[in-house]
Coordinates of C-alpha atoms in Angstrom, one line a residue:
X259 CA 16.9 70.4 76.0
X260 CA 13.7 71.2 77.2
X261 CA 12.6 72.3 73.8
X262 CA 14.1 69.0 72.8
X263 CA 12.2 66.7 75.7
X264 CA 9.0 68.3 74.9
X265 CA 9.1 67.9 70.9
X266 CA 10.1 64.9 71.8
X267 CA 7.5 64.0 73.4
X268 CA 4.8 66.0 71.1
X269 CA 6.1 63.3 68.5
X270 CA 5.8 60.1 70.7
X271 CA 2.2 60.9 71.6
X272 CA 1.2 62.0 67.3
X273 CA 2.8 58.7 67.2
X274 CA 1.0 57.2 69.4
X275 CA -2.2 58.5 67.4
X276 CA -0.6 56.9 64.3
X277 CA -0.7 53.3 65.6
X278 CA -4.1 53.9 67.4
X279 CA -5.6 55.0 63.9
X280 CA -4.0 52.4 61.7
X281 CA -5.5 49.4 64.2
X282 CA -9.3 51.3 63.3
X283 CA -8.4 50.8 59.7
X284 CA -7.2 47.3 60.9
X285 CA -10.6 47.3 62.1
X286 CA -12.4 48.4 59.4
X287 CA -10.5 46.2 56.7
X288 CA -11.5 42.8 58.3
X289 CA -15.4 43.2 59.2
X290 CA -15.1 44.6 55.2
X291 CA -13.2 40.7 54.3
X292 CA -15.8 39.0 56.6
X293 CA -18.8 40.5 55.1
X294 CA -16.5 39.5 51.3
X295 CA -16.0 36.3 52.7
X296 CA -19.4 35.4 53.8
X297 CA -21.5 36.6 50.8
X298 CA -18.7 35.3 48.7
X299 CA -19.3 31.6 49.8
X300 CA -22.6 31.7 49.6
X301 CA -23.3 32.5 45.6
X302 CA -20.0 29.7 45.9
X303 CA -22.3 26.9 47.5
X304 CA -25.1 27.8 44.3
X305 CA -22.6 27.2 41.7
X306 CA -22.1 23.2 43.5
X307 CA -25.7 22.7 42.8
X308 CA -26.9 22.3 46.5
X309 CA -30.9 22.8 45.4
X310 CA -30.6 21.3 42.6
X311 CA -33.8 19.5 40.8
X312 CA -34.2 16.1 42.3
X313 CA -32.9 13.4 39.6
X314 CA -35.6 11.5 37.8
X315 CA -35.7 8.1 38.6
X316 CA -33.4 5.3 35.5
X317 CA -35.6 4.6 32.7
X318 CA -35.3 0.8 30.9
X319 CA -33.5 2.8 27.9
X320 CA -34.8 0.1 25.3
X321 CA -38.2 -0.4 27.0
X322 CA -38.9 3.4 27.3
X323 CA -39.0 4.4 23.8
X324 CA -40.6 3.0 20.5
X325 CA -39.1 1.1 17.6
X326 CA -39.1 3.8 15.2
X327 CA -40.3 2.0 11.5
X328 CA -40.8 5.1 9.5
X329 CA -42.5 7.6 9.0
X330 CA -44.7 6.8 5.7
X331 CA -45.9 3.5 8.4
X332 CA -46.6 5.8 11.0
X333 CA -48.5 8.1 8.7
X334 CA -50.9 5.4 8.3
X335 CA -51.1 4.2 11.7
X336 CA -52.4 7.2 13.8
X337 CA -52.8 4.7 16.8
X338 CA -49.4 3.8 17.3
X339 CA -47.6 7.3 16.2
X340 CA -49.9 8.4 19.1
X341 CA -48.6 5.7 21.5
X342 CA -45.1 6.3 19.7
X343 CA -45.5 10.1 21.6
X344 CA -47.0 8.8 24.8
X345 CA -43.9 7.0 25.5
X346 CA -41.4 9.6 24.3
X347 CA -42.7 12.0 26.2
X348 CA -42.7 10.0 29.2
X349 CA -39.1 8.9 28.1
X350 CA -38.3 13.1 28.2
X351 CA -35.9 12.1 25.1
X352 CA -35.4 15.3 23.5
X353 CA -35.1 14.9 20.0
X354 CA -37.4 11.8 19.6
X355 CA -40.2 14.4 20.3
X356 CA -39.7 16.5 18.3
X357 CA -39.5 14.6 15.7
X358 CA -42.6 12.6 16.6
X359 CA -44.3 15.8 17.5
X360 CA -43.6 17.4 13.5
X361 CA -44.7 14.0 12.2
X362 CA -47.8 14.2 14.6
X363 CA -48.8 16.8 13.8
X364 CA -49.0 16.5 10.0
X365 CA -52.3 14.2 11.0
X366 CA -55.6 15.8 10.5
X367 CA -57.4 14.3 13.5
X368 CA -54.4 14.9 15.7
X369 CA -54.7 15.4 19.6
X370 CA -53.6 19.3 20.8
X371 CA -54.1 18.6 24.2
X372 CA -51.0 15.7 23.5
X373 CA -49.3 17.7 21.0
X374 CA -48.9 20.8 23.7
X375 CA -47.7 18.1 26.3
X376 CA -44.9 17.3 23.8
X377 CA -44.1 21.6 22.9
X378 CA -44.2 22.1 27.0
X379 CA -41.8 18.9 27.4
X380 CA -39.0 20.9 24.8
X381 CA -39.4 24.4 26.4
X382 CA -38.8 22.5 29.5
X383 CA -36.2 20.8 28.3
X384 CA -34.1 23.4 26.4
X385 CA -34.6 25.0 29.8
X386 CA -36.8 27.7 28.5
X387 CA -38.4 27.5 32.0
X388 CA -40.4 30.2 31.9
X389 CA -42.1 29.4 28.9
X390 CA -42.9 25.7 29.8
X391 CA -44.0 26.7 32.8
X392 CA -47.1 29.2 30.9
X393 CA -47.6 26.1 28.6
X394 CA -48.2 24.0 31.1
X395 CA -50.7 26.0 33.2
X396 CA -52.5 26.7 29.7
X397 CA -52.9 22.8 29.7
X398 CA -53.6 22.8 33.7
X399 CA -56.5 24.9 32.4
X400 CA -57.8 22.5 30.1
X401 CA -58.1 19.1 32.2
X402 CA -57.4 20.1 35.6
X403 CA -57.7 16.5 36.5
X404 CA -54.8 15.3 34.5
X405 CA -51.9 14.3 37.1
X406 CA -49.4 14.1 34.2
X407 CA -49.7 17.9 34.0
X408 CA -49.9 18.5 37.3
X409 CA -46.7 16.7 38.0
X410 CA -44.8 18.4 35.1
X411 CA -46.6 22.4 35.7
X412 CA -45.3 21.1 39.7
X413 CA -41.8 20.3 38.4
X414 CA -41.4 23.2 36.1
X415 CA -41.9 26.4 38.6
X416 CA -39.7 24.2 40.6
X417 CA -36.6 25.2 38.3
X418 CA -38.2 28.5 37.4
X419 CA -37.7 29.3 40.9
X420 CA -41.6 30.0 41.5
X421 CA -40.7 28.0 44.1
X422 CA -44.7 28.9 46.2
X423 CA -46.8 28.1 43.1
X424 CA -44.5 24.2 43.0
X425 CA -45.2 23.7 46.7
X426 CA -49.0 24.2 45.6
X427 CA -49.1 22.0 43.0
X428 CA -46.6 19.2 44.5
X429 CA -48.9 19.3 47.9
X430 CA -52.1 18.8 45.2
X431 CA -51.1 15.6 43.8
X432 CA -51.1 14.1 46.8
X433 CA -55.6 13.2 46.0
X434 CA -54.2 10.9 43.3
X435 CA -52.2 7.0 44.2
X436 CA -49.3 7.6 42.2
X437 CA -46.7 4.9 41.0
X438 CA -44.4 4.2 43.7
X439 CA -41.3 5.6 41.6
X440 CA -42.8 9.0 40.9
X441 CA -44.4 9.1 44.3
X442 CA -40.7 9.3 45.6
X443 CA -39.3 11.5 43.2
X444 CA -42.0 14.0 44.7
X445 CA -41.1 13.5 48.0
X446 CA -37.9 14.7 46.5
X447 CA -38.5 17.6 44.9
X448 CA -40.9 18.5 48.7
X449 CA -37.9 18.2 50.8
X450 CA -35.8 20.7 48.1
X451 CA -38.1 23.2 48.2
X452 CA -38.5 22.7 52.5
X453 CA -34.9 23.3 51.9
X454 CA -34.9 26.2 50.6
X455 CA -37.9 28.0 52.0
X456 CA -36.9 26.7 55.6
X457 CA -34.5 28.3 58.0
X458 CA -30.9 27.5 57.4
X459 CA -29.0 27.6 60.0
X460 CA -24.7 26.8 59.9
X461 CA -22.3 27.6 61.4
X462 CA -18.6 27.1 63.0
X463 CA -16.2 26.8 66.2
X464 CA -12.5 26.1 65.8
X465 CA -9.2 26.9 68.1
X466 CA -6.7 28.8 66.5
X467 CA -3.2 30.3 66.6
X468 CA -2.6 33.6 65.8
X469 CA 1.2 35.2 65.4
X470 CA 0.3 38.4 65.5
X471 CA -3.0 39.1 67.8
X472 CA -2.5 42.8 68.3
X473 CA -1.6 44.0 64.5
X474 CA 1.6 45.3 65.8
X475 CA 4.0 46.6 62.3
X476 CA 7.5 45.1 62.3
X477 CA 9.8 47.0 64.1
X478 CA 10.7 50.8 62.4
X479 CA 12.4 54.2 63.4
X480 CA 11.5 57.6 62.3
X481 CA 13.7 60.3 61.5
X482 CA 12.0 64.4 62.1
X483 CA 13.8 65.9 63.5
X484 CA 13.0 63.7 66.6
X485 CA 14.2 59.7 66.5
X486 CA 11.4 57.6 66.9
X487 CA 11.5 53.9 67.1
X488 CA 8.2 51.5 67.3
X489 CA 8.8 49.8 70.5
X490 CA 5.9 47.0 70.4
X491 CA 6.3 43.0 69.8
X492 CA 3.8 40.8 67.6
X493 CA 2.0 38.9 70.8
X494 CA 1.0 35.6 69.9
X495 CA -2.2 34.1 71.3
X496 CA -4.0 30.9 71.8
X497 CA -8.3 31.4 70.8
X498 CA -11.3 30.4 69.4
X499 CA -13.1 31.1 66.2
X500 CA -17.2 30.8 66.0
X501 CA -19.4 31.7 63.4
X502 CA -23.1 31.4 63.3
X503 CA -25.5 32.3 60.6
X504 CA -29.1 31.8 59.6
X505 CA -31.4 32.1 56.6
X506 CA -34.9 32.2 55.9
X507 CA -36.7 32.7 52.3
X508 CA -39.9 33.4 52.2
X509 CA -42.2 32.6 49.1
X510 CA -44.4 35.8 47.9
X511 CA -45.6 35.6 44.4
X512 CA -44.2 33.6 41.6
X513 CA -40.7 34.8 41.0
X514 CA -41.2 37.6 44.0
X515 CA -39.3 37.1 47.4
X516 CA -38.7 38.3 51.6
X517 CA -35.6 37.1 52.1
X518 CA -33.7 37.3 55.6
X519 CA -29.6 36.8 56.2
X520 CA -27.5 37.2 59.3
X521 CA -24.8 36.4 60.4
X522 CA -22.2 36.7 63.3
X523 CA -18.0 35.6 63.4
X524 CA -15.3 36.9 65.9
X525 CA -12.4 35.3 67.9
X526 CA -12.0 35.0 71.1
X527 CA -8.9 34.9 73.6
X528 CA -10.8 34.5 76.7
X529 CA -9.0 31.1 78.1
X530 CA -5.4 32.8 76.8
X531 CA -6.3 35.9 79.2
X532 CA -5.6 37.6 76.1
X533 CA -9.7 38.3 76.1
X534 CA -8.7 42.5 75.1
X535 CA -7.5 41.3 71.9
X536 CA -11.4 40.0 71.3
X537 CA -13.1 40.6 67.6
X538 CA -16.8 40.2 66.3
X539 CA -18.0 41.4 64.4
X540 CA -22.4 41.0 63.1
X541 CA -24.6 42.0 59.8
X542 CA -28.6 41.1 59.6
X543 CA -30.5 41.2 56.4
X544 CA -33.6 41.8 55.2
X545 CA -35.3 42.5 52.1
X546 CA -36.3 41.4 49.2
X547 CA -35.1 38.9 46.1
X548 CA -36.3 38.1 42.4
X549 CA -35.6 34.8 41.1
X550 CA -35.6 33.1 37.9
X551 CA -34.3 29.8 36.5
X552 CA -31.3 31.5 35.5
X553 CA -31.0 34.9 37.9
X554 CA -31.4 36.8 41.0
X555 CA -31.3 40.0 42.1
X556 CA -31.8 41.1 45.5
X557 CA -32.5 44.5 47.3
X558 CA -31.3 43.7 50.7
X559 CA -31.1 46.8 53.6
X560 CA -28.4 45.8 56.3
X561 CA -28.1 46.5 60.0
X562 CA -24.3 45.6 61.1
X563 CA -22.4 45.5 64.5
X564 CA -18.4 45.6 65.2
X565 CA -17.2 44.5 68.5
X566 CA -14.0 44.3 69.7
X567 CA -11.4 44.2 73.5
X568 CA -10.0 47.1 75.8
X569 CA -7.3 47.0 73.5
X570 CA -9.4 49.3 70.9
X571 CA -10.6 51.4 72.7
X572 CA -8.4 54.1 74.7
X573 CA -10.9 55.4 77.2
X574 CA -11.6 51.2 78.4
X575 CA -8.9 50.2 81.6
X576 CA -7.5 46.5 79.7
X577 CA -9.7 44.0 80.6
X578 CA -8.5 40.5 79.6
X579 CA -11.2 38.2 81.3
X580 CA -14.8 38.9 79.4
X581 CA -16.7 37.4 77.9
X582 CA -18.1 39.4 75.6
X583 CA -16.3 41.8 73.7
X584 CA -17.6 46.0 73.8
X585 CA -19.4 47.9 70.5
X586 CA -17.3 49.5 69.1
X587 CA -18.9 50.3 66.1
X588 CA -22.1 50.0 64.4
X589 CA -24.1 51.4 61.0
X590 CA -27.2 50.9 58.2
X591 CA -26.4 50.0 55.2
X592 CA -27.7 48.6 51.7
X593 CA -26.9 45.6 49.1
X594 CA -27.8 45.1 46.0
X595 CA -26.8 41.7 44.2
X596 CA -27.0 39.7 41.1
X597 CA -26.1 36.4 39.7
X598 CA -26.4 35.2 36.3
X599 CA -25.5 31.7 35.5
X600 CA -24.9 31.7 31.9
X601 CA -25.0 27.4 32.4
X602 CA -24.9 24.4 34.9
X603 CA -20.8 24.9 34.9
X604 CA -20.8 28.6 34.6
X605 CA -22.1 31.7 36.7
X606 CA -21.1 35.5 36.9
X607 CA -22.0 37.6 40.1
X608 CA -22.2 40.9 41.0
X609 CA -23.4 43.4 44.3
X610 CA -22.7 47.0 45.2
X611 CA -23.7 47.7 48.5
X612 CA -23.3 50.5 50.3
X613 CA -23.7 51.7 54.8
X614 CA -22.5 54.4 57.3
X615 CA -20.2 53.8 60.5
X616 CA -20.9 54.9 64.0
X617 CA -17.8 54.5 66.3
X618 CA -19.2 54.6 69.9
X619 CA -16.2 56.6 70.8
X620 CA -15.7 60.5 70.4
X621 CA -12.0 60.8 69.0
X622 CA -12.9 58.1 67.4
X623 CA -16.1 58.6 65.6
X624 CA -14.5 62.8 64.5
X625 CA -11.7 61.1 61.8
X626 CA -13.3 57.8 61.2
X627 CA -17.5 58.2 61.2
X628 CA -18.3 58.3 57.4
X629 CA -19.5 55.9 53.7
X630 CA -18.1 53.2 53.1
X631 CA -19.1 51.8 49.2
X632 CA -17.7 48.8 47.9
X633 CA -18.3 46.7 43.9
X634 CA -17.7 43.8 43.9
X635 CA -17.4 41.4 40.7
X636 CA -16.8 37.9 40.2
X637 CA -16.8 35.0 37.9
X638 CA -16.8 31.5 38.7
X639 CA -16.5 27.6 36.5
X640 CA -16.7 24.4 37.5
X641 CA -14.7 21.3 35.2
X642 CA -16.1 18.5 34.9
X643 CA -17.5 16.8 38.3
X644 CA -14.4 18.1 41.0
X645 CA -12.7 21.3 40.2
X646 CA -14.0 24.4 40.2
X647 CA -11.8 28.3 39.6
X648 CA -13.4 31.6 40.1
X649 CA -11.9 35.2 40.0
X650 CA -12.8 37.8 41.4
X651 CA -12.6 41.8 41.3
X652 CA -13.4 44.1 44.6
X653 CA -13.4 48.4 44.3
X654 CA -14.2 49.7 47.7
X655 CA -14.0 53.2 49.3
X656 CA -13.8 55.4 52.4
X657 CA -15.3 58.8 52.4
X658 CA -15.3 60.7 56.2
X659 CA -17.3 62.6 57.2
X660 CA -15.6 65.4 58.6
X661 CA -13.3 66.3 55.6
X662 CA -10.5 67.7 56.9
X663 CA -8.8 67.9 59.9
X664 CA -6.9 70.7 61.9
X665 CA -7.2 72.8 58.1
X666 CA -5.7 69.1 56.8
X667 CA -7.5 66.8 55.0
X668 CA -8.6 63.9 56.6
X669 CA -5.6 61.3 55.2
X670 CA -8.1 58.8 56.3
X671 CA -10.4 58.5 53.8
X672 CA -8.8 55.9 50.7
X673 CA -9.8 53.8 47.4
X674 CA -9.1 50.6 47.1
X675 CA -8.7 47.8 43.8
X676 CA -8.3 44.4 45.1
X677 CA -7.8 40.8 42.6
X678 CA -8.7 37.6 44.0
X679 CA -8.4 33.5 43.0
X680 CA -9.6 30.5 44.2
X681 CA -9.4 27.2 43.7
X682 CA -12.0 24.8 44.2
X683 CA -11.6 20.7 44.3
X684 CA -12.4 17.5 45.5
X685 CA -9.8 14.4 44.9
X686 CA -12.0 11.0 45.0
X687 CA -8.8 9.1 43.9
X688 CA -7.7 10.2 47.9
X689 CA -11.0 8.9 49.2
X690 CA -13.2 12.4 49.3
X691 CA -10.0 14.8 49.9
X692 CA -11.9 18.4 49.9
X693 CA -9.2 21.6 49.0
X694 CA -10.0 24.8 48.5
X695 CA -7.2 27.3 47.4
X696 CA -8.2 31.0 47.5
X697 CA -5.1 34.3 46.8
X698 CA -6.0 38.1 47.3
X699 CA -4.1 41.4 46.0
X700 CA -4.8 45.3 46.4
X701 CA -3.4 48.3 46.5
X702 CA -5.0 51.0 49.3
X703 CA -4.6 54.9 48.6
X704 CA -5.1 57.1 50.8
X705 CA -6.1 60.6 50.7
X706 CA -3.9 63.3 51.8
X707 CA -0.4 63.8 53.9
X708 CA 0.4 60.8 55.9
X709 CA 1.2 61.4 59.7
X710 CA 5.5 62.1 59.1
X711 CA 5.4 62.5 55.5
X712 CA 5.0 64.4 52.7
X713 CA 3.3 61.9 50.7
X714 CA 0.4 59.9 50.7
X715 CA 0.4 56.3 52.4
X716 CA 0.2 53.5 49.6
X717 CA 0.1 50.2 51.4
X718 CA -0.2 46.7 48.9
X719 CA -1.9 44.1 50.3
X720 CA -2.1 40.3 49.8
X721 CA -3.1 37.3 51.2
X722 CA -3.4 33.6 51.1
X723 CA -6.0 31.2 52.1
X724 CA -6.1 27.3 52.3
X725 CA -8.4 25.1 53.8
X726 CA -8.6 20.9 53.6
X727 CA -11.7 18.8 55.0
X728 CA -12.8 15.3 54.0
X729 CA -16.0 13.4 53.5
X730 CA -14.9 10.6 55.8
X731 CA -14.4 12.4 58.4
X732 CA -17.9 14.4 58.6
X733 CA -20.5 13.1 60.7
X734 CA -23.9 14.4 61.7
X735 CA -23.5 17.8 59.4
X736 CA -20.6 19.3 61.2
X737 CA -17.4 18.9 59.3
X738 CA -14.0 19.0 60.6
X739 CA -11.7 21.1 58.5
X740 CA -7.7 22.1 58.5
X741 CA -6.6 26.1 58.3
X742 CA -4.4 27.9 57.4
X743 CA -3.9 31.6 56.7
X744 CA -1.2 34.5 56.0
X745 CA -1.6 37.9 55.4
X746 CA 0.2 40.6 54.5
X747 CA 0.3 44.3 53.9
X748 CA 3.5 46.6 52.4
X749 CA 3.1 49.7 52.8
X750 CA 5.2 53.3 52.4
X751 CA 4.7 54.2 55.4
X752 CA 5.7 51.2 57.9
X753 CA 4.6 52.2 60.7
X754 CA 1.3 51.0 58.8
X755 CA 3.1 47.6 57.8
X756 CA 2.0 44.0 58.9
X757 CA 2.1 40.2 58.7
X758 CA -0.5 37.9 60.3
X759 CA -0.3 34.3 59.6
X760 CA -3.0 31.5 61.6
X761 CA -3.2 27.6 61.7
X762 CA -6.4 26.1 62.8
X763 CA -9.1 23.1 62.9
X764 CA -12.5 23.9 62.4
X765 CA -15.8 22.2 62.5
X766 CA -18.5 23.6 60.1
X767 CA -21.9 22.6 59.7
X768 CA -24.8 23.6 58.5
X769 CA -28.7 22.0 58.8

């Protein structure tokens, strides 16, 4: 009888250790998801055209385009042909400029400078931004006092993401007396450059209702000589979600930039007296970025910190009235990313990152310290002005520094494959309603033999999120949002199964 009690006690201790290790795994999953969601939102925002070039002032098509009489007539009247080409360049009609430039080139005494302006404009209209910049620079060297070429050069540099040079050339145009519509457009360009290269802040705060704040599995029992049953129940709590982001893009030279970016987010249950279940996660990046009119490359070293309430610590007493969570783990790593714009409506994004995580508590560090690697691929396409669809694939793996524990493979190691889909929609018929729907499905395979089993642990993870907002409710850059999130983990190990629902109203802001 005494032996059976001792065996039951050992199993109970082992079960407790399993539960604690699964909490650590769940914390790792949440920090990876948080970093991925921030990254995904950032690159999708670029597809929305938030930093696109300002629209040119509308032109009177009848007044801005010359009346074409015929090639023979124009060749016989070089002055009329030259004026017609000049007006076509000012009007920005690619077909007309191409036709008149070909005709004008046949004149024995044509003006190479005017013809060069036509060639540069055609390159810009064909989205050959790098070639357009070089051609405009040649023209600017020929006649540095021509404000028309200086303006066109600055606009071409903006479209080719040479923001430092574009800002300098737009500033130089201020010494000329420009027509009011042109001066207004220059101002819009300069404001767009300031938005991209200045400090950009964003954030959000929202009350939240979490149905499983303690991350408890469904009730289960394990029979291994002694029957052990779980006693934990899901605990619901009301909390406060918060998020803060800041970034700064500093032009260095031509396409090269210094990029700084930091994000911090978390959930506090302080006002519900459940601070022991608080969590937070933050990352700060600083590195090099290269960008032109179609592509962006980034190489960003980063530091990250994972924080938690007392429930995640074995050595801390329960504390349900603490404002700031404790440091649970931290790490350093490197992220490499590439985005490619196929057209104004389609974009491909890929990223790879690698980091090493270090836990503060020795027992958890022994099992969970190690290297995390992930690869992310996503393709998005905008259909018309109001619909964007995207899909993604992610692969991630964890390799613990401690390969074996008690002569057995450390079963904290895993690799994971996941896919995601998303739909962003604006509803003009509903007066400015916006919706964002995302869903993801993944399979996580652990290495080694799971506790109380003869096989490795296999998890199937799914999630769904809905976000609604309305343009008419936005005020001073603050946009209220209604959010619902659901996630579920199915597993061949009953103690690893999880289910969680969240409903919250948020307020997002950026400036």
